[in-house]
Short mmCIF file of C-alpha atoms and ligand atoms in Angstrom, two decimals:
data_model
loop_
_atom_site.label_atom_id
_atom_site.label_comp_id
_atom_site.label_asym_id
_atom_site.label_seq_id
_atom_site.Cartn_x
_atom_site.Cartn_y
_atom_site.Cartn_z
CA MET A 52 -0.20 -0.13 0.17
CA GLU A 53 1.19 3.74 -0.45
CA ASN A 54 2.11 5.16 2.69
CA LYS A 55 1.30 8.92 2.51
CA GLU A 56 2.55 9.20 6.31
CA GLU A 57 5.75 7.74 5.87
CA LEU A 58 5.98 10.06 2.57
CA ALA A 59 5.60 13.09 5.28
CA ARG A 60 8.31 11.97 7.72
CA GLN A 61 10.84 10.94 4.72
CA LEU A 62 10.33 14.74 3.84
CA GLU A 63 11.32 15.95 6.84
CA TYR A 64 14.43 13.81 7.17
CA ILE A 65 15.37 15.34 3.50
CA ASP A 66 15.71 18.88 4.91
CA LYS A 67 17.16 17.61 7.92
CA LEU A 68 19.65 16.14 5.94
CA THR A 69 20.16 19.37 4.16
CA LYS A 70 21.62 20.82 7.43
CA VAL A 71 24.11 18.00 7.46
CA THR A 72 25.55 18.36 4.09
CA ASP A 73 25.77 22.24 4.76
CA GLU A 74 27.62 21.09 7.91
CA LEU A 75 29.70 18.70 5.79
CA LYS A 76 30.58 21.65 3.22
CA ASP A 77 32.38 23.98 5.54
CA GLN A 78 34.37 21.09 6.99
CA LEU A 79 35.52 19.79 3.64
CA GLY A 80 35.98 22.92 1.76
CA HIS A 81 33.72 21.70 -1.27
CA LEU A 82 30.21 19.56 -2.05
CA PRO A 83 30.63 16.50 -0.22
CA LYS A 84 31.08 14.06 -2.78
CA CYS A 85 29.26 10.93 -3.33
CA ALA A 86 29.76 7.81 -5.59
CA VAL A 87 26.38 5.21 -5.90
CA VAL A 88 27.82 1.87 -7.23
CA THR A 89 25.53 0.00 -8.60
CA PHE A 90 25.29 -3.88 -8.98
CA GLY A 91 22.99 -6.36 -10.58
CA CYS A 92 19.93 -5.35 -12.75
CA GLN A 93 17.79 -3.01 -13.98
CA MET A 94 15.48 -3.20 -10.77
CA ASN A 95 18.92 -2.26 -8.87
CA ALA A 96 19.54 0.58 -11.42
CA ARG A 97 16.21 1.82 -10.61
CA ASP A 98 16.64 1.90 -6.51
CA SER A 99 19.96 3.54 -7.70
CA GLU A 100 18.16 6.48 -9.14
CA LYS A 101 15.83 6.72 -6.32
CA LEU A 102 18.97 6.95 -3.95
CA SER A 103 20.62 9.46 -6.34
CA GLY A 104 17.54 12.08 -6.26
CA ILE A 105 17.33 11.77 -2.30
CA LEU A 106 21.50 12.58 -1.94
CA LEU A 107 21.20 15.29 -5.16
CA LYS A 108 18.32 17.00 -3.07
CA VAL A 109 19.97 17.54 -0.15
CA GLY A 110 23.35 18.65 -1.80
CA PHE A 111 25.82 15.76 -2.35
CA ASP A 112 28.11 16.14 -5.48
CA LEU A 113 27.26 12.55 -6.79
CA ASP A 114 29.85 13.74 -10.37
CA CYS A 115 32.79 12.29 -8.98
CA ASP A 116 34.95 9.07 -8.98
CA GLU A 117 34.58 6.27 -6.25
CA ASN A 118 38.32 7.01 -5.46
CA ASP A 119 37.07 10.98 -4.71
CA ALA A 120 34.20 10.19 -2.76
CA ASP A 121 33.49 11.42 0.66
CA LEU A 122 30.34 8.82 0.60
CA VAL A 123 30.33 5.62 -0.91
CA ILE A 124 27.16 3.77 -1.51
CA TYR A 125 27.84 -0.03 -2.37
CA ASN A 126 23.73 -0.90 -4.04
CA THR A 127 24.49 -4.55 -4.45
CA CYS A 128 23.45 -7.69 -6.36
CA THR A 129 23.59 -11.31 -4.90
CA VAL A 130 21.91 -13.68 -7.82
CA ARG A 131 25.58 -15.24 -8.53
CA ASP A 132 28.17 -15.60 -5.88
CA ASN A 133 30.64 -13.59 -8.36
CA ALA A 134 28.42 -10.89 -7.55
CA ASN A 135 29.46 -11.23 -3.71
CA GLN A 136 33.00 -11.37 -4.40
CA LYS A 137 33.15 -7.75 -5.82
CA VAL A 138 31.64 -6.35 -3.09
CA TYR A 139 33.75 -7.99 -0.54
CA GLY A 140 37.35 -7.22 -2.96
CA HIS A 141 36.01 -3.59 -3.08
CA LEU A 142 35.58 -3.64 0.48
CA GLY A 143 39.24 -4.35 0.95
CA THR A 144 40.25 -1.21 -0.85
CA LEU A 145 37.69 0.93 1.00
CA LYS A 146 39.00 -0.57 4.21
CA ALA A 147 42.76 0.68 3.22
CA ARG A 148 41.20 4.27 2.25
CA LYS A 149 39.35 4.65 5.34
CA LYS A 150 42.65 4.36 7.29
CA LYS A 151 44.03 7.69 5.60
CA GLN A 152 40.76 9.24 5.49
CA PRO A 153 38.64 8.24 8.68
CA ASN A 154 35.92 10.83 7.66
CA LEU A 155 35.05 8.46 4.80
CA LYS A 156 31.33 6.96 4.91
CA ILE A 157 30.41 3.60 3.49
CA VAL A 158 26.90 2.47 2.88
CA LEU A 159 25.92 -0.88 1.67
CA CYS A 160 22.61 -1.54 0.66
CA GLY A 161 20.42 -4.13 -1.82
CA CYS A 162 19.88 -7.61 -2.99
CA MET A 163 22.95 -9.18 -0.90
CA MET A 164 21.92 -7.68 2.36
CA GLN A 165 18.98 -9.39 2.65
CA GLU A 166 20.94 -12.81 3.20
CA GLN A 167 21.70 -13.04 7.32
CA SER A 168 25.31 -14.75 6.71
CA VAL A 169 26.15 -11.47 4.56
CA ILE A 170 25.00 -9.56 7.82
CA GLU A 171 26.93 -11.61 10.27
CA THR A 172 30.22 -11.26 8.04
CA ILE A 173 29.68 -7.59 8.06
CA SER A 174 28.93 -6.95 11.64
CA LYS A 175 31.82 -9.16 12.29
CA ASP A 176 34.98 -8.36 9.94
CA TYR A 177 33.71 -4.95 8.29
CA LYS A 178 32.92 -3.07 11.11
CA PHE A 179 34.13 -0.08 9.37
CA VAL A 180 31.19 -0.53 7.21
CA ASP A 181 28.80 2.64 8.40
CA LEU A 182 25.47 1.81 7.16
CA VAL A 183 23.34 -1.30 5.88
CA PHE A 184 20.26 -1.24 4.79
CA GLY A 185 17.99 -4.18 2.47
CA THR A 186 15.60 -4.00 -0.17
CA HIS A 187 12.42 -3.48 1.67
CA ASN A 188 13.75 -0.58 3.87
CA ILE A 189 14.80 1.44 0.66
CA PHE A 190 12.39 4.34 1.22
CA LYS A 191 13.65 5.28 4.93
CA PHE A 192 17.64 5.88 3.39
CA ALA A 193 17.27 9.46 4.16
CA GLU A 194 16.21 8.57 7.42
CA LEU A 195 19.12 6.05 7.76
CA LEU A 196 21.49 8.47 6.20
CA TYR A 197 20.98 11.05 8.49
CA ASN A 198 20.89 8.55 11.33
CA MET A 199 24.19 7.29 10.07
CA TYR A 200 26.01 10.88 10.17
CA GLU A 201 24.24 11.21 13.80
CA ALA A 202 25.91 8.17 14.85
CA GLY A 203 29.03 7.03 16.07
CA SER A 204 28.78 3.37 15.22
CA GLN A 205 27.77 1.04 12.23
CA ILE A 206 23.52 0.74 11.84
CA ILE A 207 22.15 -2.36 10.18
CA ASP A 208 18.32 -2.03 9.99
CA ILE A 209 17.43 -5.08 7.66
CA TRP A 210 13.69 -5.89 6.66
CA GLU A 211 12.57 -9.45 6.10
CA SER A 212 9.42 -8.13 4.04
CA THR A 213 6.93 -4.90 3.59
CA ASP A 214 3.72 -3.83 2.43
CA ASP A 215 4.41 -0.45 1.92
CA TYR A 216 5.57 1.60 -0.75
CA VAL A 217 6.59 5.28 -0.69
CA GLU A 218 5.96 7.21 -4.14
CA ASP A 219 7.07 10.67 -4.91
CA LEU A 220 10.16 10.54 -3.21
CA PRO A 221 13.04 12.52 -5.73
CA VAL A 222 14.45 10.60 -8.49
CA ASN A 223 17.42 11.26 -9.87
CA ARG A 224 17.22 9.51 -13.69
CA LYS A 225 20.14 8.30 -15.45
CA TYR A 226 19.07 9.29 -18.71
CA THR A 227 17.00 12.41 -19.47
CA TYR A 228 14.98 10.46 -22.12
CA LYS A 229 14.06 6.77 -21.14
CA SER A 230 13.43 5.73 -17.63
CA GLY A 231 12.80 2.01 -15.95
CA VAL A 232 8.99 2.19 -13.97
CA ASN A 233 8.70 -0.87 -11.25
CA ILE A 234 5.29 -2.27 -11.88
CA MET A 235 5.70 -5.24 -9.67
CA TYR A 236 8.24 -5.99 -6.60
CA GLY A 237 9.63 -9.60 -5.95
CA CYS A 238 8.82 -13.09 -7.16
CA ASN A 239 6.67 -15.95 -6.52
CA ASN A 240 8.09 -18.31 -8.58
CA PHE A 241 11.33 -20.06 -6.47
CA CYS A 242 13.29 -21.44 -9.41
CA THR A 243 15.04 -23.71 -7.32
CA TYR A 244 18.53 -22.30 -8.01
CA CYS A 245 17.62 -18.25 -7.72
CA ILE A 246 18.08 -16.22 -4.74
CA VAL A 247 15.95 -13.61 -5.73
CA PRO A 248 12.38 -14.75 -4.20
CA TYR A 249 14.84 -14.89 -0.72
CA VAL A 250 15.81 -11.73 -1.12
CA ARG A 251 13.14 -9.21 -2.77
CA GLY A 252 10.19 -11.28 -1.14
CA ARG A 253 6.91 -11.70 -2.69
CA GLU A 254 5.06 -10.62 -5.93
CA ARG A 255 3.28 -7.34 -5.13
CA SER A 256 1.88 -5.98 -8.34
CA ARG A 257 1.72 -1.74 -8.24
CA ASP A 258 -1.69 0.31 -8.38
CA PRO A 259 -1.77 0.68 -12.63
CA LYS A 260 -3.68 4.35 -11.32
CA GLU A 261 -0.09 4.76 -9.73
CA ILE A 262 2.09 3.43 -12.35
CA LEU A 263 0.31 5.46 -15.18
CA ARG A 264 0.63 8.74 -12.72
CA GLU A 265 4.26 7.98 -12.61
CA ILE A 266 4.77 7.48 -16.42
CA GLU A 267 2.57 10.51 -17.39
CA LYS A 268 5.00 12.44 -14.94
CA LEU A 269 8.09 10.96 -16.85
CA VAL A 270 6.85 11.94 -20.10
CA ALA A 271 5.90 15.50 -18.90
CA ASP A 272 9.56 15.47 -18.16
CA GLY A 273 11.01 14.46 -21.35
CA VAL A 274 11.03 10.55 -21.19
CA VAL A 275 10.25 9.06 -24.53
CA GLU A 276 10.58 5.52 -23.65
CA VAL A 277 10.02 3.87 -20.50
CA MET A 278 11.17 0.09 -19.30
CA LEU A 279 8.54 -1.79 -17.36
CA LEU A 280 10.21 -3.82 -14.40
CA GLY A 281 9.38 -6.72 -12.90
CA GLN A 282 10.75 -10.52 -12.62
CA ASN A 283 7.82 -11.86 -14.05
CA VAL A 284 5.84 -8.71 -15.65
CA ASN A 285 3.75 -11.66 -17.31
CA SER A 286 1.82 -12.19 -13.92
CA TYR A 287 1.01 -8.44 -13.11
CA GLY A 288 -2.05 -7.56 -11.55
CA LYS A 289 -2.71 -10.55 -9.66
CA GLY A 290 -3.93 -9.68 -5.94
CA LEU A 291 -5.03 -6.30 -7.28
CA ASP A 292 -8.10 -4.87 -5.82
CA THR A 293 -9.14 -4.71 -9.33
CA PRO A 294 -7.12 -7.33 -10.96
CA LEU A 295 -5.56 -6.02 -14.37
CA THR A 296 -3.56 -8.01 -16.85
CA PHE A 297 -0.12 -7.34 -18.16
CA ALA A 298 -1.55 -6.84 -21.58
CA GLN A 299 -4.04 -4.64 -20.54
CA LEU A 300 -1.59 -2.26 -18.87
CA LEU A 301 -0.15 -2.28 -21.62
CA GLN A 302 -2.92 -0.87 -23.53
CA GLU A 303 -3.09 1.66 -20.79
CA VAL A 304 0.26 2.97 -21.09
CA GLU A 305 0.13 3.11 -24.78
CA LYS A 306 -2.16 5.47 -24.85
CA ILE A 307 -0.01 8.23 -22.80
CA ASP A 308 0.56 10.93 -25.28
CA GLY A 309 3.73 12.03 -25.65
CA LEU A 310 5.17 8.38 -24.78
CA LYS A 311 6.75 6.97 -27.86
CA ARG A 312 8.16 3.55 -26.93
CA ILE A 313 7.42 0.80 -24.25
CA ARG A 314 9.38 -1.85 -23.00
CA PHE A 315 9.51 -4.43 -20.40
CA MET A 316 11.41 -7.06 -18.72
CA THR A 317 11.25 -10.05 -17.44
CA SER A 318 8.75 -12.15 -19.30
CA HIS A 319 8.53 -15.60 -17.76
CA PRO A 320 7.59 -18.12 -20.55
CA LYS A 321 5.25 -20.19 -18.51
CA ASP A 322 2.83 -16.94 -18.24
CA LEU A 323 3.20 -15.39 -21.38
CA SER A 324 -0.64 -15.01 -22.81
CA ASP A 325 -1.95 -14.55 -26.15
CA GLU A 326 -3.61 -11.85 -25.05
CA LEU A 327 0.09 -10.24 -24.95
CA ILE A 328 0.96 -11.12 -28.42
CA GLU A 329 -2.24 -9.79 -29.86
CA VAL A 330 -1.55 -6.48 -27.79
CA MET A 331 2.05 -6.28 -28.80
CA ALA A 332 0.95 -7.24 -32.57
CA LYS A 333 -1.30 -4.36 -32.87
CA SER A 334 0.89 -1.98 -30.84
CA ASP A 335 2.74 1.18 -32.29
CA LYS A 336 4.74 1.93 -29.10
CA ILE A 337 5.65 -1.34 -27.59
CA CYS A 338 9.11 -2.36 -28.96
CA ARG A 339 9.41 -5.55 -31.34
CA HIS A 340 11.43 -7.42 -28.57
CA ILE A 341 11.18 -9.97 -26.13
CA HIS A 342 13.52 -11.11 -23.27
CA LEU A 343 12.23 -14.96 -22.82
CA PRO A 344 14.67 -16.63 -20.30
CA LEU A 345 14.77 -20.47 -21.17
CA GLN A 346 17.55 -21.29 -18.47
CA SER A 347 17.46 -25.24 -20.13
CA GLY A 348 16.52 -26.70 -23.31
CA SER A 349 16.73 -30.03 -21.47
CA ASP A 350 12.87 -31.40 -20.11
CA ARG A 351 14.36 -33.02 -16.91
CA ILE A 352 16.21 -29.54 -15.61
CA LEU A 353 13.67 -27.69 -16.52
CA LYS A 354 11.38 -29.38 -13.97
CA GLU A 355 14.11 -29.46 -11.61
CA MET A 356 14.87 -25.93 -12.09
CA ASN A 357 10.82 -25.45 -11.45
CA ARG A 358 10.28 -23.25 -14.80
CA ARG A 359 6.77 -25.32 -15.29
CA TYR A 360 7.15 -25.36 -19.19
CA THR A 361 9.18 -28.19 -21.36
CA LYS A 362 11.51 -27.76 -24.06
CA GLU A 363 8.20 -27.73 -26.98
CA GLN A 364 6.25 -25.65 -25.21
CA TYR A 365 8.97 -23.06 -24.98
CA ILE A 366 9.81 -23.63 -29.00
CA ALA A 367 5.83 -23.34 -30.13
CA LEU A 368 5.92 -19.99 -28.13
CA ALA A 369 8.69 -18.68 -29.71
CA GLU A 370 7.17 -19.77 -33.01
CA LYS A 371 3.55 -18.20 -32.23
CA ILE A 372 5.58 -15.08 -30.94
CA LYS A 373 7.30 -15.23 -34.20
CA LYS A 374 4.31 -15.89 -36.25
CA ALA A 375 2.22 -12.66 -35.12
CA ILE A 376 5.21 -10.18 -34.98
CA PRO A 377 7.31 -10.99 -37.63
CA ASP A 378 10.07 -8.43 -37.24
CA ILE A 379 10.57 -9.02 -33.25
CA ALA A 380 13.94 -10.22 -31.67
CA ILE A 381 14.03 -12.59 -29.20
CA THR A 382 16.64 -12.48 -26.55
CA THR A 383 17.03 -15.17 -23.40
CA ASP A 384 19.20 -16.40 -20.44
CA ILE A 385 20.66 -19.81 -20.37
CA ILE A 386 22.06 -21.23 -17.14
CA ILE A 387 24.71 -24.17 -17.58
CA GLY A 388 25.99 -26.43 -14.88
CA PHE A 389 22.84 -26.97 -12.74
CA PRO A 390 23.41 -29.86 -10.23
CA GLY A 391 23.18 -33.25 -12.63
CA GLU A 392 23.37 -31.40 -15.63
CA THR A 393 24.98 -33.55 -18.42
CA LYS A 394 26.52 -33.11 -22.02
CA GLU A 395 22.96 -34.51 -23.30
CA ASP A 396 20.97 -32.06 -21.41
CA VAL A 397 23.45 -29.33 -22.83
CA ASP A 398 22.71 -30.97 -26.26
CA GLU A 399 19.26 -30.23 -25.86
CA THR A 400 19.69 -26.60 -24.76
CA ILE A 401 21.83 -25.76 -28.13
CA ASP A 402 18.83 -27.61 -29.92
CA VAL A 403 16.48 -24.84 -28.92
CA ILE A 404 19.08 -22.48 -29.45
CA LYS A 405 19.38 -23.26 -33.19
CA ARG A 406 15.40 -23.75 -33.68
CA VAL A 407 14.53 -20.72 -32.17
CA GLY A 408 17.55 -18.32 -33.90
CA TYR A 409 17.87 -15.62 -30.86
CA ASP A 410 19.10 -12.74 -31.48
CA ASN A 411 21.27 -12.18 -28.10
CA ALA A 412 21.54 -14.75 -25.46
CA PHE A 413 23.11 -14.01 -22.12
CA THR A 414 24.87 -17.36 -20.78
CA PHE A 415 25.82 -17.76 -16.91
CA ILE A 416 27.90 -20.68 -15.52
CA TYR A 417 25.12 -22.12 -12.53
CA SER A 418 26.34 -20.59 -8.96
CA LYS A 419 25.23 -22.19 -6.01
CA ARG A 420 22.95 -20.08 -3.78
CA THR A 421 22.63 -20.53 -0.20
CA GLY A 422 19.22 -21.70 0.98
CA THR A 423 17.95 -22.28 -2.47
CA PRO A 424 16.81 -25.89 -3.39
CA ALA A 425 19.43 -27.00 -5.75
CA ALA A 426 21.99 -25.53 -3.71
CA SER A 427 21.67 -28.45 -1.07
CA ARG A 428 21.88 -31.21 -3.79
CA GLU A 429 24.96 -33.63 -3.84
CA ASP A 430 24.92 -33.65 -7.57
CA GLN A 431 26.88 -30.63 -8.30
CA VAL A 432 28.34 -30.31 -11.34
CA ASP A 433 32.12 -30.43 -12.24
CA GLU A 434 33.45 -26.64 -12.49
CA ALA A 435 35.97 -27.81 -15.48
CA PHE A 436 32.80 -29.60 -17.22
CA ALA A 437 30.60 -27.00 -16.93
CA LYS A 438 33.09 -24.14 -18.46
CA GLU A 439 33.45 -27.08 -21.48
CA GLN A 440 29.80 -26.90 -21.61
CA PHE A 441 29.33 -23.05 -21.05
CA LYS A 442 32.21 -22.45 -24.10
CA ARG A 443 29.72 -24.92 -26.44
CA VAL A 444 26.51 -23.17 -25.74
CA LEU A 445 28.63 -19.93 -26.44
CA ASP A 446 29.71 -20.88 -30.08
CA ALA A 447 25.63 -22.07 -30.54
CA VAL A 448 24.87 -18.58 -29.34
CA HIS A 449 27.40 -16.52 -31.09
CA GLU A 450 25.97 -18.53 -34.31
CA SER A 451 22.73 -18.16 -34.21
CA ALA A 452 23.11 -14.52 -33.18
CA GLY A 453 25.42 -13.93 -36.24
CA LEU A 454 22.58 -14.80 -38.34
CA SER A 455 20.00 -13.01 -36.80
CA ASN A 456 21.91 -9.95 -36.57
CA SER A 457 23.09 -9.14 -40.37
CA SER A 458 19.53 -10.02 -41.42
CA LEU A 459 18.30 -5.84 -41.83
CA THR A 460 21.07 -4.38 -43.31
CA GLY A 461 19.78 -2.07 -45.89
CA MET A 462 16.87 -1.61 -44.38
CA VAL A 463 15.62 1.84 -42.95
CA PHE A 464 14.11 2.28 -38.99
CA ASP A 465 13.70 4.39 -36.36
CA ALA A 466 16.76 4.79 -34.05
CA LEU A 467 16.59 6.11 -30.69
CA VAL A 468 19.65 8.01 -29.97
CA GLU A 469 21.19 7.32 -26.50
CA GLU A 470 24.69 9.02 -26.46
CA ILE A 471 28.26 9.97 -28.40
CA SER A 472 29.88 6.70 -29.50
CA ASP A 473 32.18 5.63 -27.33
CA ASN A 474 34.76 4.78 -30.10
CA ASP A 475 34.10 7.83 -32.05
CA PRO A 476 33.03 11.61 -31.12
CA THR A 477 31.71 11.86 -34.52
CA MET A 478 29.35 9.31 -34.21
CA VAL A 479 26.33 8.60 -32.36
CA THR A 480 24.69 5.17 -31.06
CA GLY A 481 21.22 4.74 -31.40
CA ARG A 482 19.01 1.64 -30.17
CA LEU A 483 16.27 0.03 -32.60
CA SER A 484 12.91 -0.94 -31.65
CA ASN A 485 14.23 -4.58 -31.38
CA ASN A 486 17.19 -3.48 -29.21
CA SER A 487 19.75 -3.54 -31.66
CA MET A 488 22.10 -0.83 -31.79
CA VAL A 489 23.58 1.21 -34.80
CA HIS A 490 26.13 3.85 -34.97
CA PHE A 491 25.97 6.66 -37.34
CA LYS A 492 27.44 10.40 -38.07
CA GLY A 493 25.52 12.71 -35.62
CA GLY A 494 26.03 14.98 -32.57
CA SER A 495 24.80 15.44 -29.43
CA GLU A 496 21.89 17.49 -30.02
CA LEU A 497 20.30 14.20 -31.29
CA ILE A 498 20.24 12.48 -28.06
CA GLY A 499 17.01 11.58 -27.19
CA GLN A 500 15.45 11.94 -30.73
CA ILE A 501 13.92 9.08 -32.31
CA VAL A 502 15.56 9.47 -36.31
CA PRO A 503 15.14 7.39 -39.33
CA VAL A 504 18.36 5.44 -40.15
CA LYS A 505 19.22 3.41 -42.90
CA LEU A 506 21.64 0.23 -41.69
CA GLU A 507 24.08 -0.01 -43.96
CA SER A 508 26.52 -2.80 -42.52
CA ALA A 509 26.44 -5.72 -39.41
CA ARG A 510 29.27 -5.59 -37.09
CA GLY A 511 28.36 -8.53 -35.11
CA PHE A 512 26.29 -7.14 -32.11
CA TYR A 513 25.43 -3.81 -34.10
CA TYR A 514 25.05 -1.85 -37.50
CA ILE A 515 26.77 0.92 -38.84
CA GLY A 516 23.88 3.43 -40.58
CA ARG A 517 23.32 6.81 -42.38
CA MET A 518 20.32 8.87 -40.94
CA ILE A 519 18.26 10.04 -43.60
CA ASP A 520 15.76 12.44 -44.37
CA ASN A 521 12.19 10.94 -44.74
CA ASN A 522 11.63 10.88 -48.11
CA ASP A 523 14.68 9.82 -48.93
CA ASN A 524 16.03 5.92 -48.89
N1 SAH B 2063 13.20 -12.91 -13.29
C1 SAH B 2063 14.18 -13.20 -14.02
C2 SAH B 2063 15.54 -13.36 -13.86
C3 SAH B 2063 16.13 -12.68 -12.94
S1 SAH B 2063 18.26 -13.11 -12.24
C4 SAH B 2063 13.36 -14.57 -15.30
O1 SAH B 2063 13.11 -15.20 -14.58
O2 SAH B 2063 13.94 -14.68 -16.16
C5 SAH B 2063 18.39 -12.77 -14.10
C6 SAH B 2063 19.18 -14.44 -14.80
O3 SAH B 2063 20.06 -14.56 -13.87
C7 SAH B 2063 18.27 -15.43 -14.70
O4 SAH B 2063 17.60 -15.38 -15.77
C8 SAH B 2063 19.17 -16.50 -14.70
O5 SAH B 2063 19.55 -16.94 -15.87
C9 SAH B 2063 20.61 -15.88 -14.11
N2 SAH B 2063 20.47 -16.75 -12.74
C10 SAH B 2063 19.52 -16.99 -11.58
N3 SAH B 2063 20.35 -17.32 -10.93
C11 SAH B 2063 21.03 -18.32 -10.99
C12 SAH B 2063 22.21 -18.96 -10.38
N4 SAH B 2063 22.04 -19.32 -8.99
N5 SAH B 2063 23.35 -19.62 -11.10
C13 SAH B 2063 23.54 -18.60 -12.54
N6 SAH B 2063 22.78 -18.15 -12.93
C14 SAH B 2063 21.49 -17.34 -12.15
FE1 SF4 B 2064 14.68 -16.02 -9.91
FE2 SF4 B 2064 12.67 -17.44 -11.19
FE3 SF4 B 2064 12.01 -15.52 -9.91
FE4 SF4 B 2064 13.31 -15.20 -12.37
S1 SF4 B 2064 11.22 -16.15 -11.99
S2 SF4 B 2064 13.45 -13.94 -10.20
S3 SF4 B 2064 14.66 -16.91 -12.37
S4 SF4 B 2064 12.62 -17.30 -9.05
FE1 F3S B 2065 18.62 -8.27 -9.56
FE2 F3S B 2065 20.66 -9.23 -8.44
FE3 F3S B 2065 18.92 -8.08 -6.65
S1 F3S B 2065 20.00 -9.24 -10.32
S2 F3S B 2065 16.81 -8.60 -8.18
S3 F3S B 2065 20.10 -7.06 -8.18
S4 F3S B 2065 20.09 -10.25 -6.52
#
């Protein structure tokens, strides 16, 4: 439920924090500098925009390098163990820095903090960390940060769950022209390898009116593309007072004047409805891209993962989508090395890759997450074997993506210009509706605009193109 009283409380803390930053400015001789370092997925990226919104509002300078910062915030991810290891690695460096710079403040938040074992380690071995909070009480950030500056010792505040959302706190968007929008929080699927349901809590859909109001405000502020975010957007709307399907929500979002593009992430194949495919096929604004995580192509492994679809059901779904929306790009996530996985299981995964023809795929080696059912299995896969299989899958992905990624050469598409190209300051990078990237000649005045571009050549995962006038081709 949206909590207005809590909003008022947090706004008071924002005021109080402004006084703290004023004092810091006098002490330091410059605006206090803060670096927000984000790990993990789009949900975390959106959360970091919320943290930054408050930090900017109370007077921190966010335009700084982590190494020069007076306040460092890590918004952590724990989906795979290497994400955790990265955080511990950074903390080692920060410990040394804090010895030389005792005023340095260190904050940890995000998914990794929802793990009991992590909190035990931090409270025992990382006492120099000043503030720790989790995913459920992020709306209390202003209050927690204020308390941190008042307190002399480590503050840890972790909640098991929450029913409250606090909307309308300041947000500092990373991009002026596009934004993520949470439509739901948490996950109920409990795939047996996955820690997300444990660290993000149960699935909760936001009220559609609040979502639409947020998007209308974003559009008024210059946003032309939104990405609707949820761990399983296809199950949006369950449990609302007036239930609404994801496809119906999309139709409402589509009506917002001035909004040009709609994306969403992530679609669970088991819940993807015919209604959604129909709505997408008819839509002018919903982008021609769907991220449809496969995880495995083996029926036995899919069952043990608790994914609740079979290989053939998945392939039939992908074919149905392509038939209804021929210009759609399909991307996926694949896990290799799930407990008990054999070479034959991986052959099945490679077979799906070949048959579906993905535009791109993110491949991950299985990572054992404490507390998940798969972690306690005795048939964990040998690392060397997993790496070998990973390579086989990657080769198949490259072959499949290579075929589909050159197929649009010679055609003209609208591209949303995102930034100046990394490698060439005379070029810009644009994103097509199908999520492909194109580089073409242009300047910063094009950023945020949607312009027609002719794709002249394919270079692996992107195109080189030329911007055209509407009546030229
Ligand atoms: N809700 C999304 C996934 C979020 S996590 C969905 O169901 O599609 C993003 C990806 O990380 C997953 O799709 C999966 O491929 C991968 N992943 C999750 N847990 C993992 C683990 N324990 N080891 C390796 N990869 C994992
Ligand atoms: Fe994890 Fe499965 Fe939920 Fe995705 S749907 S977040 S993989 S449990
Ligand atoms: Fe996202 Fe990582 Fe959390 S993938 S939901 S930031 S565990």
